[in-house]
Structures are given as structure tokens and as C-alpha cells.
XYZ file of C-alpha atoms in Angstrom:
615
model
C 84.444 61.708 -54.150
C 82.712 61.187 -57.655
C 82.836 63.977 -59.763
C 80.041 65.571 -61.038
C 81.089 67.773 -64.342
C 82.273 67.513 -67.734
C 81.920 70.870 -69.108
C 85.017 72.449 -71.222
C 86.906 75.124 -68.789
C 87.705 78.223 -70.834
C 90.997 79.518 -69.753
C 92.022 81.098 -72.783
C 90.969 84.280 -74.547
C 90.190 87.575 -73.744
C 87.323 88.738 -71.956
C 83.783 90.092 -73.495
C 85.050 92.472 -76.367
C 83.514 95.442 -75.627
C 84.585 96.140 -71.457
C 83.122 98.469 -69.516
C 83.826 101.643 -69.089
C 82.181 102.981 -65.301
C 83.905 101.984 -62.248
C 80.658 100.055 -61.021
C 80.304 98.295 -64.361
C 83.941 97.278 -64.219
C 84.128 96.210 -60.425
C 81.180 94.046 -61.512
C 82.171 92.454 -64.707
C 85.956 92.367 -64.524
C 86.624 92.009 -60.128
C 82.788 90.393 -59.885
C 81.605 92.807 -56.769
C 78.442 94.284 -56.169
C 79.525 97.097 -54.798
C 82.185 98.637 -53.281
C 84.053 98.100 -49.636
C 84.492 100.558 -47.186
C 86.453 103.680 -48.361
C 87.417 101.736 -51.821
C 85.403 104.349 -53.848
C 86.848 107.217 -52.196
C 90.402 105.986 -53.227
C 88.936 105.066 -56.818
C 87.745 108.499 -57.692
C 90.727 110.313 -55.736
C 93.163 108.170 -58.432
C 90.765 109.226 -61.792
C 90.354 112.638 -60.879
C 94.539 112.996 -60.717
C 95.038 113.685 -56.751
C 97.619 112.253 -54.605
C 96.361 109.826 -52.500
C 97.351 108.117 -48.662
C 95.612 105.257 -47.740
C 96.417 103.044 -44.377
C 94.032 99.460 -45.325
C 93.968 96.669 -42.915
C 95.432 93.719 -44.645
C 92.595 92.181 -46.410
C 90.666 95.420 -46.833
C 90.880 95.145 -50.820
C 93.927 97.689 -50.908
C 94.654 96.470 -54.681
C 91.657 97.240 -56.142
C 91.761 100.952 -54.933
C 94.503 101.028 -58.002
C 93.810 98.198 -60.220
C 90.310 99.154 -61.235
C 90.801 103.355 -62.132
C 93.773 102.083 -63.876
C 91.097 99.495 -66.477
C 89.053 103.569 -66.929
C 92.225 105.449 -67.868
C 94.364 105.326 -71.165
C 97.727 105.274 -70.090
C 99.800 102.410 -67.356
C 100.085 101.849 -63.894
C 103.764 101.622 -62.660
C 103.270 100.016 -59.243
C 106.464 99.910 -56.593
C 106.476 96.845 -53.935
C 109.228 95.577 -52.137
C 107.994 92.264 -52.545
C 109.166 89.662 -55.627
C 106.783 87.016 -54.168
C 103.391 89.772 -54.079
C 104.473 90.975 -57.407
C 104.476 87.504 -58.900
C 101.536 86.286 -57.806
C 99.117 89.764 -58.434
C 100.569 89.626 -62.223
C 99.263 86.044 -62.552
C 95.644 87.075 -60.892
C 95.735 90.221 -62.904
C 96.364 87.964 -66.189
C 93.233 85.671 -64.689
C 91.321 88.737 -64.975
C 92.194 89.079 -68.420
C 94.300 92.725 -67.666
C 97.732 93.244 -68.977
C 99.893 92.974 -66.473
C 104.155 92.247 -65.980
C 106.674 92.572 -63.374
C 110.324 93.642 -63.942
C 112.678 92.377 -61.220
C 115.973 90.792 -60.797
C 114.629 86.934 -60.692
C 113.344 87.462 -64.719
C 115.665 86.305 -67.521
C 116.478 88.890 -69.900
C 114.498 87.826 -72.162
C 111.860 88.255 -70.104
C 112.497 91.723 -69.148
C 112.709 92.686 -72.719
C 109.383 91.214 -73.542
C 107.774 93.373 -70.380
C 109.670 96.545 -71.914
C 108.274 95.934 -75.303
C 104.869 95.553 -74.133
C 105.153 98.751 -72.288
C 106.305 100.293 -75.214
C 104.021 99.392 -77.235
C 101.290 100.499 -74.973
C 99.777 96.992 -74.128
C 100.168 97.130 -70.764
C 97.991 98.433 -68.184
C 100.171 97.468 -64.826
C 104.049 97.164 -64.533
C 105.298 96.087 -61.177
C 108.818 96.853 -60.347
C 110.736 96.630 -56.946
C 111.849 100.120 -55.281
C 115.768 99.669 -56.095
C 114.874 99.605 -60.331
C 114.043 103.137 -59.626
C 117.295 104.386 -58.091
C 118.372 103.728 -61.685
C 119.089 106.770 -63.679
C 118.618 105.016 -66.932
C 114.923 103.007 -66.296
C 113.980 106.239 -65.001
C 114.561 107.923 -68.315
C 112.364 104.948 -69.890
C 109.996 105.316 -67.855
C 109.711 109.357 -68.858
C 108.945 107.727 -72.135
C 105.476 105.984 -71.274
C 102.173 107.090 -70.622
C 102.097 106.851 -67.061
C 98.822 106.999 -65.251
C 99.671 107.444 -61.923
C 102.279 105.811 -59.320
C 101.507 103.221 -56.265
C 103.715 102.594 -53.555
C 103.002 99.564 -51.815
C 104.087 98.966 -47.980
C 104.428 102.615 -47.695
C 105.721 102.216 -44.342
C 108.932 101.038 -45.601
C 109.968 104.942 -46.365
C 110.043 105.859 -42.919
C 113.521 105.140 -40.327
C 110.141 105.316 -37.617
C 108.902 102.239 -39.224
C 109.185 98.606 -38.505
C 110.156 97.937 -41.854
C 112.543 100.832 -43.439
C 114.517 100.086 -46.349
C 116.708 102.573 -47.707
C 115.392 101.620 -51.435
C 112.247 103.541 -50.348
C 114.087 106.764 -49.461
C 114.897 107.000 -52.925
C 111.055 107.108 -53.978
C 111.236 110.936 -53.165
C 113.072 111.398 -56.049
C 109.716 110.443 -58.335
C 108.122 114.093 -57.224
C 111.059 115.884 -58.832
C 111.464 113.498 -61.777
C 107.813 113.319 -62.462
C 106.327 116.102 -61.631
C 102.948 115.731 -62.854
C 102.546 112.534 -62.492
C 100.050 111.798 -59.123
C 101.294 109.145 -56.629
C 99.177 106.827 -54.249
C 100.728 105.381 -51.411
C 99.065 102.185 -49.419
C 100.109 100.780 -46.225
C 98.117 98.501 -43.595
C 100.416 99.375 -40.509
C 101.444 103.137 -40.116
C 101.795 105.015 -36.319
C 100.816 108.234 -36.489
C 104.801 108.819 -36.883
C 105.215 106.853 -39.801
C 102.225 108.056 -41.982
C 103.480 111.626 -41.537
C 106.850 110.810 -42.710
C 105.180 109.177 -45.542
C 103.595 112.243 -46.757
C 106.959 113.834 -46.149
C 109.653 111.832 -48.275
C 106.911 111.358 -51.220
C 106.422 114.648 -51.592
C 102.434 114.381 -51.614
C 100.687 117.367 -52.604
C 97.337 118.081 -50.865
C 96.809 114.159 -50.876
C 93.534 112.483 -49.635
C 93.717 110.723 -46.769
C 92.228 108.074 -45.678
C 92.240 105.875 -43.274
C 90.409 102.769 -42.110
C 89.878 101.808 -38.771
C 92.473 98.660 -37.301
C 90.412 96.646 -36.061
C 90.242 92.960 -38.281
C 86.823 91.686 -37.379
C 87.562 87.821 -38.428
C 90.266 87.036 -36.647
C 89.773 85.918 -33.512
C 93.223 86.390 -31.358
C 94.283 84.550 -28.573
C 97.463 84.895 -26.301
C 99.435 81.862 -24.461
C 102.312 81.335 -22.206
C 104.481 79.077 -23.636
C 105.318 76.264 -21.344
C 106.355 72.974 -21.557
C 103.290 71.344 -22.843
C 102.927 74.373 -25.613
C 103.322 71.899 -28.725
C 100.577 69.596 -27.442
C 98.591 72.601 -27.668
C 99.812 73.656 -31.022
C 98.879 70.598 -32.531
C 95.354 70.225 -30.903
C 94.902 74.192 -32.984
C 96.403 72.483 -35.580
C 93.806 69.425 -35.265
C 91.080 72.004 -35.594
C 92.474 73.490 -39.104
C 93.046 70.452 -40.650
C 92.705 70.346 -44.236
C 93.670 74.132 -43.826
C 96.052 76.532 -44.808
C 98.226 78.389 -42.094
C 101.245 79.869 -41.184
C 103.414 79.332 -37.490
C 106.101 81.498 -36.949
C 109.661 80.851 -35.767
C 112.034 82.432 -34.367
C 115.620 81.499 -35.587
C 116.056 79.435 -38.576
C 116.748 76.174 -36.280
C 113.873 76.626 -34.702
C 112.246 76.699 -37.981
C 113.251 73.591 -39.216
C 112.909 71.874 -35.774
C 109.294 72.761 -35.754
C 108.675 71.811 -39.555
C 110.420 68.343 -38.897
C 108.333 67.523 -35.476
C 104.911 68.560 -37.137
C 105.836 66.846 -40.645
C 106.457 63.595 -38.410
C 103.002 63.835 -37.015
C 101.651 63.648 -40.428
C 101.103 67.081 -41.579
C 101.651 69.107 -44.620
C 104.303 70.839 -43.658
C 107.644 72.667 -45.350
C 110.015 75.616 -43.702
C 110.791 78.525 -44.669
C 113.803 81.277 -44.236
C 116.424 83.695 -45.609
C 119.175 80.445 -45.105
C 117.316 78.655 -47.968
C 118.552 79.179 -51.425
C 115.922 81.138 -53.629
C 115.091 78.148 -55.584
C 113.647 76.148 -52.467
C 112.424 79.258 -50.908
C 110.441 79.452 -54.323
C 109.922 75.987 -54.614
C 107.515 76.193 -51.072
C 106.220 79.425 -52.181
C 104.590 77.624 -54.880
C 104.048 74.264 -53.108
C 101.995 76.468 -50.329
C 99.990 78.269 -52.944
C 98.446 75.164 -54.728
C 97.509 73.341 -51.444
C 100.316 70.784 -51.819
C 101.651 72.188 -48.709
C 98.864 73.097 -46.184
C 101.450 74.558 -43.167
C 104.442 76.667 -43.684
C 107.011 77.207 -40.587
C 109.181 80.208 -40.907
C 111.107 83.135 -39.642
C 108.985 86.992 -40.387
C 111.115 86.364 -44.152
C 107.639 84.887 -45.195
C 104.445 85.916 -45.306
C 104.799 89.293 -46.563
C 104.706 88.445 -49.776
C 101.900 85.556 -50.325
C 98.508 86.901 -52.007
C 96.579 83.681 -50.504
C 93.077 85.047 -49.434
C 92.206 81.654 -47.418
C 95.336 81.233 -45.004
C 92.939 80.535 -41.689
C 95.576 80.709 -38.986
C 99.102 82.541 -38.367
C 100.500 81.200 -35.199
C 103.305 82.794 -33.434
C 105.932 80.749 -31.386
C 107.504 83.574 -29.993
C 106.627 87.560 -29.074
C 107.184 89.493 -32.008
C 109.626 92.209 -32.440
C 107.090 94.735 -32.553
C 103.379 95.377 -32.452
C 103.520 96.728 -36.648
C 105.205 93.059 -37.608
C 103.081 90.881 -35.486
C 99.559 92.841 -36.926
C 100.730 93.038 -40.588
C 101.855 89.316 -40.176
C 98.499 87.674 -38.227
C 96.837 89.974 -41.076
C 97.913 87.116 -43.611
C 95.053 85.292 -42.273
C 91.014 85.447 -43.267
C 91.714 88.246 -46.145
C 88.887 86.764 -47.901
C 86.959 87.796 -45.041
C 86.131 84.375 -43.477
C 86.602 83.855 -40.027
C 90.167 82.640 -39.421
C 92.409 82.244 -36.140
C 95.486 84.197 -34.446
C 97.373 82.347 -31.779
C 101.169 83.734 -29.807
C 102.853 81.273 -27.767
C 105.282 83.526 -25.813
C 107.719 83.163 -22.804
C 109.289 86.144 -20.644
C 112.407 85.032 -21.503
C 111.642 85.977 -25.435
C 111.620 89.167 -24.318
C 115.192 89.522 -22.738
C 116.392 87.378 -25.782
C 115.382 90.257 -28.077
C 116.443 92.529 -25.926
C 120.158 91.044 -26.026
C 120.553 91.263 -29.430
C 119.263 95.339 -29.341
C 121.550 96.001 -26.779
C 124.101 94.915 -29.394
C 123.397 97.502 -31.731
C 125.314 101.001 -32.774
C 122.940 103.681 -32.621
C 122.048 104.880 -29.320
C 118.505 106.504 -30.959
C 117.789 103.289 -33.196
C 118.532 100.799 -29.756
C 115.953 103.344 -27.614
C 113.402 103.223 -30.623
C 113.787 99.174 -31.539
C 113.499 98.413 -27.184
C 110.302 101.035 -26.992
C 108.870 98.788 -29.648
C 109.806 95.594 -28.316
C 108.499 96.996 -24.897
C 105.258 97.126 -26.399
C 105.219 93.987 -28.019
C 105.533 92.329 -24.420
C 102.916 94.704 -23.062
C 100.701 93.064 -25.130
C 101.506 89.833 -24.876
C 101.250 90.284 -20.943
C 97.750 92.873 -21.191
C 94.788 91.410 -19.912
C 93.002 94.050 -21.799
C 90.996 93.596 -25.339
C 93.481 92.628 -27.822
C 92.082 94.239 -30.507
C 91.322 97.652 -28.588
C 94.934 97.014 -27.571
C 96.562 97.004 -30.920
C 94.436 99.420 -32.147
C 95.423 102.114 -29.317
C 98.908 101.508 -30.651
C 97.612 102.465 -33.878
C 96.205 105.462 -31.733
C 92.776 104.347 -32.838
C 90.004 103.606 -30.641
C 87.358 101.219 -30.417
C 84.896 99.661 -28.084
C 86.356 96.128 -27.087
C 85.764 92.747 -29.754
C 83.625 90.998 -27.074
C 83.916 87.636 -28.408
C 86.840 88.025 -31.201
C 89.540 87.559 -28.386
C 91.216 84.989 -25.355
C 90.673 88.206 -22.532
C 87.077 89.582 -23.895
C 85.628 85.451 -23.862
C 87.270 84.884 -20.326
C 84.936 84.692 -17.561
C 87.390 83.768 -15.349
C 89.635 86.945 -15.554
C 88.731 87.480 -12.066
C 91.960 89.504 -10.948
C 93.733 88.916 -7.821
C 96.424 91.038 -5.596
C 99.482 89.483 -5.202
C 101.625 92.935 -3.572
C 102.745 90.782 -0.490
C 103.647 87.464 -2.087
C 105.461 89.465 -4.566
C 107.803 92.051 -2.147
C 108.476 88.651 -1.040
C 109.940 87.393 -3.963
C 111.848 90.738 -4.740
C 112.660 90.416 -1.130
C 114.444 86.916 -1.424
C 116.230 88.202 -4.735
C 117.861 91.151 -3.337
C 118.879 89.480 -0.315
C 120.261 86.834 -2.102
C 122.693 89.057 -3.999
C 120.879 88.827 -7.284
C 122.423 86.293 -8.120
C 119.906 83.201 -9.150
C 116.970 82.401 -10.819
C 113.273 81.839 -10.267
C 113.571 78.094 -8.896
C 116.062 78.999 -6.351
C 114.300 82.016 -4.839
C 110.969 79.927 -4.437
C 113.607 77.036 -2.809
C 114.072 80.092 -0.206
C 111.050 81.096 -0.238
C 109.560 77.500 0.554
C 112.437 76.617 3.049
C 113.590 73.779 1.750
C 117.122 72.746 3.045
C 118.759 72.032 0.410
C 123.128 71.531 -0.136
C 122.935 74.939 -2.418
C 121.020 77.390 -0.109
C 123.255 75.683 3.333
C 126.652 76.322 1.645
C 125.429 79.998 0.652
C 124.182 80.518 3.936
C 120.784 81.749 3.075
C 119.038 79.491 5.247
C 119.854 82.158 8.041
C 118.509 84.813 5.589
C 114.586 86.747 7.188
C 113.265 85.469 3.820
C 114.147 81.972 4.364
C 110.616 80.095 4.925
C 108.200 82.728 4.851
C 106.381 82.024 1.962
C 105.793 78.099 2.996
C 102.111 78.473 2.175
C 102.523 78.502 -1.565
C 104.096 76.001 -3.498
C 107.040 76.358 -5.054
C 104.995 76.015 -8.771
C 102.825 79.308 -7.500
C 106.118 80.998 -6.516
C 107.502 80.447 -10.238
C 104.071 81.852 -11.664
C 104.684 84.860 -9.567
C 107.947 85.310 -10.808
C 106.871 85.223 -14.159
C 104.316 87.659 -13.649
C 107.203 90.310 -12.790
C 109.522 89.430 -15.243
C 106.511 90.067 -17.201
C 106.010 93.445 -15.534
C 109.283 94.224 -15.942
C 109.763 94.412 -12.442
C 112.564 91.944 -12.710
C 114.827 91.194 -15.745
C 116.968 87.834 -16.098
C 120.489 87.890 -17.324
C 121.968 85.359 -20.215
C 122.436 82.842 -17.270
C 118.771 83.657 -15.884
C 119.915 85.039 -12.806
C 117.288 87.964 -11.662
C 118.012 91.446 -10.987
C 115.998 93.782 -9.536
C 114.503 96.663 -12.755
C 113.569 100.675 -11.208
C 109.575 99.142 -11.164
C 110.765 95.884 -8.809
C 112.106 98.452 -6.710
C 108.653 100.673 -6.448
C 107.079 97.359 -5.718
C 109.127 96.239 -3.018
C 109.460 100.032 -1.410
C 105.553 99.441 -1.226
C 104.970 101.825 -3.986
C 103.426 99.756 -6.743
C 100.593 96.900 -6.320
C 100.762 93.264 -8.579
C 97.504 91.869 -9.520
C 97.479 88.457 -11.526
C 94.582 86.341 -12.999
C 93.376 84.191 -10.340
C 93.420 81.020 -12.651
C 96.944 81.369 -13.148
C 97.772 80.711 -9.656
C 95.640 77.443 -9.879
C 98.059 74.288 -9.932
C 95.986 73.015 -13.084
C 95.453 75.549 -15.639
C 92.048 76.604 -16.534
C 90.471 76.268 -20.327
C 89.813 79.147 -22.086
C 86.178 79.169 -23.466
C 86.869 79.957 -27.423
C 84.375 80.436 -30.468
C 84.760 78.288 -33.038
C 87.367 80.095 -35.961
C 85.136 79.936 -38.457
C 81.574 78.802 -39.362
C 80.681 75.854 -40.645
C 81.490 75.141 -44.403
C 77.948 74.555 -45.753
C 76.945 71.353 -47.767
C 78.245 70.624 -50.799
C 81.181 73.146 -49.842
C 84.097 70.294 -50.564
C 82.777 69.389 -53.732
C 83.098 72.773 -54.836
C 86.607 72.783 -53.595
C 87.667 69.376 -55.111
C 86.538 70.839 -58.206
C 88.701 73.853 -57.529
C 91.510 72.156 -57.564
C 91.296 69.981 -60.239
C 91.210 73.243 -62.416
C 93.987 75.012 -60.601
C 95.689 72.248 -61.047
C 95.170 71.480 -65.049
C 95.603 75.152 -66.074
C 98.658 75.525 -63.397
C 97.294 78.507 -61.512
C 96.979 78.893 -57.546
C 93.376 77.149 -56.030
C 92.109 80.799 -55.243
C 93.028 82.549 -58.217
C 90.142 79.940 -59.732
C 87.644 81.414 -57.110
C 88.574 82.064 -53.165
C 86.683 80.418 -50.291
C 84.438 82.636 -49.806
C 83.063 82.539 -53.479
C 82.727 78.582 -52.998
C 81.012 79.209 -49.640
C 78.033 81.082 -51.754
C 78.004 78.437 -54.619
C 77.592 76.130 -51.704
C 75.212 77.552 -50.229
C 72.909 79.324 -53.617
C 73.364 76.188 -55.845
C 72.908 78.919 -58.608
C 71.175 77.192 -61.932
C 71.657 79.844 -64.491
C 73.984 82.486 -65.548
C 72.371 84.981 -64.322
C 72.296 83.787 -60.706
C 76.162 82.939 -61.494
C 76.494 86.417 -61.447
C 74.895 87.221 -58.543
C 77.744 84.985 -56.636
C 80.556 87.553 -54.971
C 83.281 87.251 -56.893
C 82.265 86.324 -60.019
C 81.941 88.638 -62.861
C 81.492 87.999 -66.466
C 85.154 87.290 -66.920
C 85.951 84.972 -64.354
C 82.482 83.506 -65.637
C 83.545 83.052 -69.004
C 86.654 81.115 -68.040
C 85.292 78.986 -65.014
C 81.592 79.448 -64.926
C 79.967 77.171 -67.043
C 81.611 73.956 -64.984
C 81.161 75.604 -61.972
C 77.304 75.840 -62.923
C 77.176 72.000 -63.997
C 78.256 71.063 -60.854
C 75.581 73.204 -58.708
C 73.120 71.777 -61.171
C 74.001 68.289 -60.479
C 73.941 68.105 -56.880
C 70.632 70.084 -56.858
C 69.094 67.749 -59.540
C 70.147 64.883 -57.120
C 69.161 66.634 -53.905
């Protein structure tokens, strides 16, 4: 593509001398908003008028600005707690962007580098220090700290306090001690997944006095979710998702570290993008991706739950799962990495039954009887999910115990017109039928061999051809019979051992006794599987959209800095669309303010001019 621009890109200096100093002014000319999003004021003027504050934000619902922007109106600095090395990283470097004086302090700095960060907290320069939760179990950085000016605390991932939580580390416990250590001091505490459980034991360990609450509602609007079995033709369909991202950024999700890199190797062979990702890499390669994935070198990462966490990439447009999450708070926090600039992006779980009783295993192999009941009850729910053939968004939100009206067109259940459901009681006391009677003692093929009456050497030696079951259920084939079996291992009515052999569960037993009824999705029971109907992901980029983005990256790329720390999607969709020709409309864009205009604008605005002039 020819390019169109050979203005001078001014990415050094501070911004406009004389900042603003109202919170609309500054979201304006330092963040480049018009205004406010929902319940972002609130948490604003909770933080500058000194009350504690409890906010549960939806990934993507502009959670750092609630803290970055009162802390540009106050005198004093920021001290900001994450768990995450990767987050902290890349918000100092957009902070910096933004022209705000920002450093981290963590164990992956030199110590010369930590020194300079102390000095320019000393010296009252800073306005944000990030540090991770275990610096603050020390009795000495504490006292330091008692020597600065401190505005206000933030703990990010506030969920990690709580043992209720999908995420506890015992580094948060230790974050009760700020109350008592600084008494005065207000704290604000952010999290995007909290059960009603959790967000009360956050209040509890921080010690919150009279805190604000607030609390936005689950439910991510651009995402559209959809939910798969995974069979045997499962990568084809990865890769024809993949086909409709290309050129995009996204995220699939592994299991096990083998997995991982199995996956990585089989879609880097097919020509894409592609690097892995887990805890087994050293932290130089782990870094090394990191970086790779945030300046578009690498458009698709593969990894275990170790990644994603801690990426502050606003245009990741799909987070695909290969296997049922551990819980319902991991899997929304995780497809949550996806649209946060608020473009339409994709969610897609490939899960088996059998995930579930893998998982399971490794609970049962646990110590504590109370952590085992709490991590299965999770799990439990994970699968219900996965199986539900309600709203997935109403779903996840009732586990959030919020409630909504169902997405309509955001999810695989609300777009399926052919979620006609059908009874299957009979077929399926026959099944649980030919299991007990067999001795539980095989799996799903065998019983629909029974079932079908097929004569083979196995079922002759055991004798089972003289079993009531043997035969009955000739009128299905044996493909329907293995549907139906998946459908109560899915129910829970049966549950395979580490050699797949089923046993009857408490519910196969109400089932067979007559006491429960099976219904199933009359498509599934169809010997070629039925096409889901499925909006597009996202709209369509409008003209003149890739030119904006090539020039993107040649800037990211000369001054070193992530593509959307230049501008995110969303801002280029605008320029594509306005073709702004002056300043002034510039600054009308989302997401530009007079900073970022000072340091990108003026090329940006060459460019617009050009291809209008040549329209």
C-alpha cells in the first residue's frame, strides 16, 4: 500500500503546559473522551472526595480510569496494588503515552531501576506507583511508603483477597494490614468477577469504611458467545473461526502445557501467526511473546489460563477455549480479554464431557475436604453451562446473581431456531438400563453394541447377548446411542472412570427409577450436524480503515510502543469513517485528546486529508 504522509510524529515532550484542572476537562484533553462511561463518574468523585470505594467493572468497562484521572486533580501519588507484572508494565508505558508520571516497582526491575522509581517518588514526581501485593508484606517499604504523600490506595483484581474466590492468593490477605498501617489513607478496590460471596469478603479483609459501592451489570454486550462439543472434526472448525479473524488478534486456550504447544505447532504449520504460552517457559520467552503479541508480530497466542490476565490489548477480537474452564469466574474474566475497546469481538468453548471428569480427577486429589466441595461446586457449574441450552449471557450473569432479559442475537442458543427440544426418557432408561446390567463396567460404544444387538466376540464371551437389554434399541444407530450417552454424562446422570467405563451417578438412578425426564436438542440426534446461524463478530471495518492501521504501525513500530497505545481500533474506525480535516474535528475523534494529538495528530490528519483530497 503507498503511503500517504510525511508529517514529523511528536513523541517527545510534555503535554500542553498549563493541564487542566476539572475532571471533564482532563478526561477530554489528557484520556480524549467526551464524556464519561457508565458509573465512571460516580467512582471519580467517590476517590476526590476521600471515601472508600468497591467497584465490580466488566472487563473492558474503563476500570483504570475510575483511578487514573482523580489521581491527575489531586496533589499527592497513587500507590496502585496488582498481582500482575505483565498489566503493570504495559499501563506504565500507556500512562507515560499520556504524558503522566508513572513507574512500577517489582522483582523483574534491576536495581537501578528501582532506585530511580524510589527517587522519583521521593521527590514527588510521580503521580502513579504500581507495585505487586507481596512488596507490601514488607515491613521496611511500608515504612517508605509512610513517607510519601499518598493519595489514596487501588487494589486491582480484588477478588484475589477472598479463599471464596477463583483466584486467592495469600499476598492479598496481607492487604488488610494497609487499614491499620494507614489509617487515613482511603482505599478503592476494583474487580470484574466477584459472587456475592467474594465481594463481601472483600469489604471484610480491607477493612472498608462506609465504602461506595458500585456495581455494573455482567452482561458484555460485544461479545458474541458460542458453545461447541468438541469432536473429532473440532480443529477444522477452529481454523474456519480462525479464517474469519484473519489479520486479527486472539487468544485459544489450552489445557496442559502439551496441549499448548501441540496446538501452537499445528496452527503455525497452517500458516498463522502463532507462539505458545505457559508457566513451563522461562520468563524471558514468556516475555519475549508478551511483547511479540502486543506489536502485532504475533497475531494468535495458545496458552494455559497463565496468560491473558495480564495483557492491556484493547483489540484482542476472539478468546477461544479448547476445553471447559475450571470455573464460571476464570472463563468470564478470561473471554473478557476480548472487544475491551468496545468493538464487536467473538467467544468460542470447544468442550467434551470427558473435560469434566478430567478436572474432576485432579480435585478429588486434593487435601481439604471444604476447598475439594467448593473447587467441584464450581467446576459443576462450569459444565452446567457448557451443557445449558439457556442464554449464555443471562446464564453467566445469574451466576453473578444478576439478572437480565436474554442477548437475543449475542449468543449460539438465543440465534438457534432449531433448538426445538426433544424427550429422550425411554431411549435413555435404556441406556442406564444396559449399563447397570452390564456390571458398570464399559463405556459408551459398548453399551450402544448392546443396545444395537450386534454379535460381536466381546458381548458373546461376557454373555450379555442373553441380557433383556440386548437388541432393544435396534431402531437407533449406534452414532444416536453415543449422542445419548453424552447427553447424560453431560447431565451428570452418568460419570466415566479413568478407563471410561460408566457408572451409574444418584440423578442416573432417578432417571432410570422413572423419576427424572431427558430432553435433548433435536438436531443433535441428526446423523449430520446442523449449522448454527451466527452474526457476523464484528462490523465491517469502513474504507480507508487499513490505511489508518498501516500507518499505526509504522509509528508503533519507530517509537517502539504497542499498535494501540498509538490509538486503539476503535479510534481508527472513526478516523475512517470522519476523514477529519482540521484540528478541531481531530478532537472530536473518541480517543483523542490534545495530548495524544500533540504526539500523533498532525500525521494522522495528513493522512485523512490525503485520501479525502483524492476521493
Amino acid at each position: 500500500m503507498k503511503q500517504r504522509y510525511n508529517a514529523t510524529i511528536k513523541t517527545k515532550g510534555p503535554p500542553l503546559p498549563h493541564p487542566p484542572r476539572d475532571k471533564y476537562s482532563v478526561l477530554k484533553h489528557t484520556f480524549g473522551f467526551s464524556g464519561f462511561r457508565p458509573l465512571q463518574e460516580e467512582a471519580v468523585d467517590a476517590i476526590l472526595s476521600r471515601r472508600d470505594l468497591a467497584m465490580l467493572l466488566p472487563t473492558g468497562g474503563g476500570k483504570s480510569l475510575c483511578y487514573q484521572l482523580p489521581t491527575l486533580l489531586m496533589d499527592g501519588i497513587t500507590v496502585v496494588v496488582s498481582p500482575l507484572i505483565a498489566l503493570m508494565h504495559d499501563q506504565v508505558l500507556a500512562l507515560k503515552e499520556l504524558g503522566i508520571e508513572a513507574e512500577m516497582i517489582s522483582s523483574t526491575q534491576d536495581r537501578q531501576e528501582q532506585q530511580e522509581a524510589f527517587a522519583k517518588a521521593k521527590n514527588k514526581i510521580l503521580k502513579l506507583l504500581y507495585v505487586a501485593p507481596e512488596r507490601l508484606a514488607n515491613g521496611s517499604f511500608l515504612a517508605w511508603l509512610g513517607t510519601l504523600d499518598i493519595n489514596f490506595f487501588v487494589i486491582d483484581e480484588a477478588h484475589c483477597i477472598s479463599e471464596w474466590g477463583h483466584e486467592f492468593r495469600d499476598d492479598y490477605r496481607r492487604l488488610g494490614e494497609l487499614r491499620s498501617a494507614f489509617p487515613h489513607t482511603p482505599i478503592a478496590a476494583f474487580t470484574a468477577t466477584a459472587t456475592p460471596k467474594v465481594r463481601e469478603d472483600i469489604l471484610s479483609q480491607l477493612g472498608l469504611r462506609d465504602p461506595l459501592i458500585l456495581r455494573a451489570p455482567v452482561l458484555r454486550k460485544n461479545i458474541s458467545i458460542t458453545v461447541r462439543e468438541r469432536d473429532g472434526g473440532w480443529r477444522t472448525d477452529l481454523m474456519n473461526i480462525l479464517k474469519k479473524h484473519e489479520g486479527e488478534s486472539g487468544i485459544v486456550y489450552a489445557f496442559s502445557r502439551r496441549q499448548t504447544e501441540e496446538l501452537a505447532e499445528f496452527l503455525s504449520k497452517k500458516g498463522l501467526k502463532c507462539s505458545a504460552y505457559h508457566a513451563g517457559m522461562s520468563s524471558e520467552q514468556r516475555r519475549s511473546v508478551h511483547q511479540s503479541f502486543l506489536n502485532d508480530e504475533t497475531q494468535i497466542i495458545v496458552a494455559t489460563v497463565a496468560f491473558g490476565m495480564g495483557i492491556d490489548k484493547g483489540d484482542i477480537r476472539f478468546v477461544i477455549h479448547t476445553s471447559l474452564p475450571k470455573t464460571i469466574e476464570n472463563y468470564y474474566q478470561e473471554i473478557g480479554r476480548a472487544g475491551r475497546d468496545g468493538i464487536d469481538s467473538e467467544a468460542v468453548l470447544f468442550y467434551s464431557g470427558s473435560d469434566f471428569f478430567t478436572k474432576k480427577r485432579l480435585i478429588d486429589e486434593g487435601g481439604d475436604p471444604q476447598y475439594r466441595e467448593m473447587t467441584l461446586s464450581k467446576l459443576r457449574a462450569a459444565m452446567d453451562y457448557a451443557t445449558s441450552e439457556e442464554c449464555r449471557h443471562k446464564t453467566i450473569a445469574a451466576y453473578f446473581s444478576d439478572t437480565i432479559t436474554p442477548c437475543g442475537d449475542k449468543c449460539d442458543n438465543c440465534l438457534d431456531t432449531q433448538g426445538s427440544k426433544k424427550e429422550i426418557t425411554t431411549p435413555a432408561r435404556m441406556f442406564l438400563s444396559a449399563v447397570y446390567k452390564t456390571g458398570e463396567r464399559f463405556g459408551a460404544t459398548y453399551i450402544g453394541e448392546v443396545l444395537c444387538g450386534e454379535e460381536k466376540e466381546k458381548i458373546l464371551s461376557n454373555g450379555h447377548e442373553r441380557l433383556s437389554v440386548f437388541g432393544i434399541g435396534k431402531e437407533m444407530s449406534k452414532s444416536v446411542w453415543g449422542t445419548i450417552a453424552k447427553r447424560l454424562v453431560e447431565l451428570g446422570a452418568l460419570e466415566p472412570d479413568e478407563y471410561k467405563a460408566l457408572h451409574l451417578t444418584p440423578l442416573g438412578a432417578e432417571i432410570l427409577r422413572g423419576k427424572q425426564s431427558v430432553h435433548i436438542r433435536e438436531e443433535r440426534l441428526s446423523p449430520k450436524k446442523a449449522e448454527k446461524k451466527s452474526k457476523a463478530p464484528h462490523p465491517n471495518a469502513p474504507a480507508h480503515y487499513e490505511e489508518f492501521r498501516a500507518l499505526r504501525a509504522t509509528i508503533a513500530r519507530e517509537n517502539g510502543v504497542p499498535a494501540y497505545i498509538v490509538f486503539g481500533d476503535k479510534t481508527l474506525y472513526e478516523l475512517a469513517e470522519r476523514l477529519p480535516q482540521t484540528r478541531e474535528e481531530m478532537l472530536n475523534v473518541s480517543g483523542i485528546g490534545e495530548v495524544k494529538y500533540e504526539r500523533y495528530g498532525e500525521v494522522f490528519l495528513e493522512l485523512s486529508r490525503n485520501i479525502k483530497g483524492n476521493g
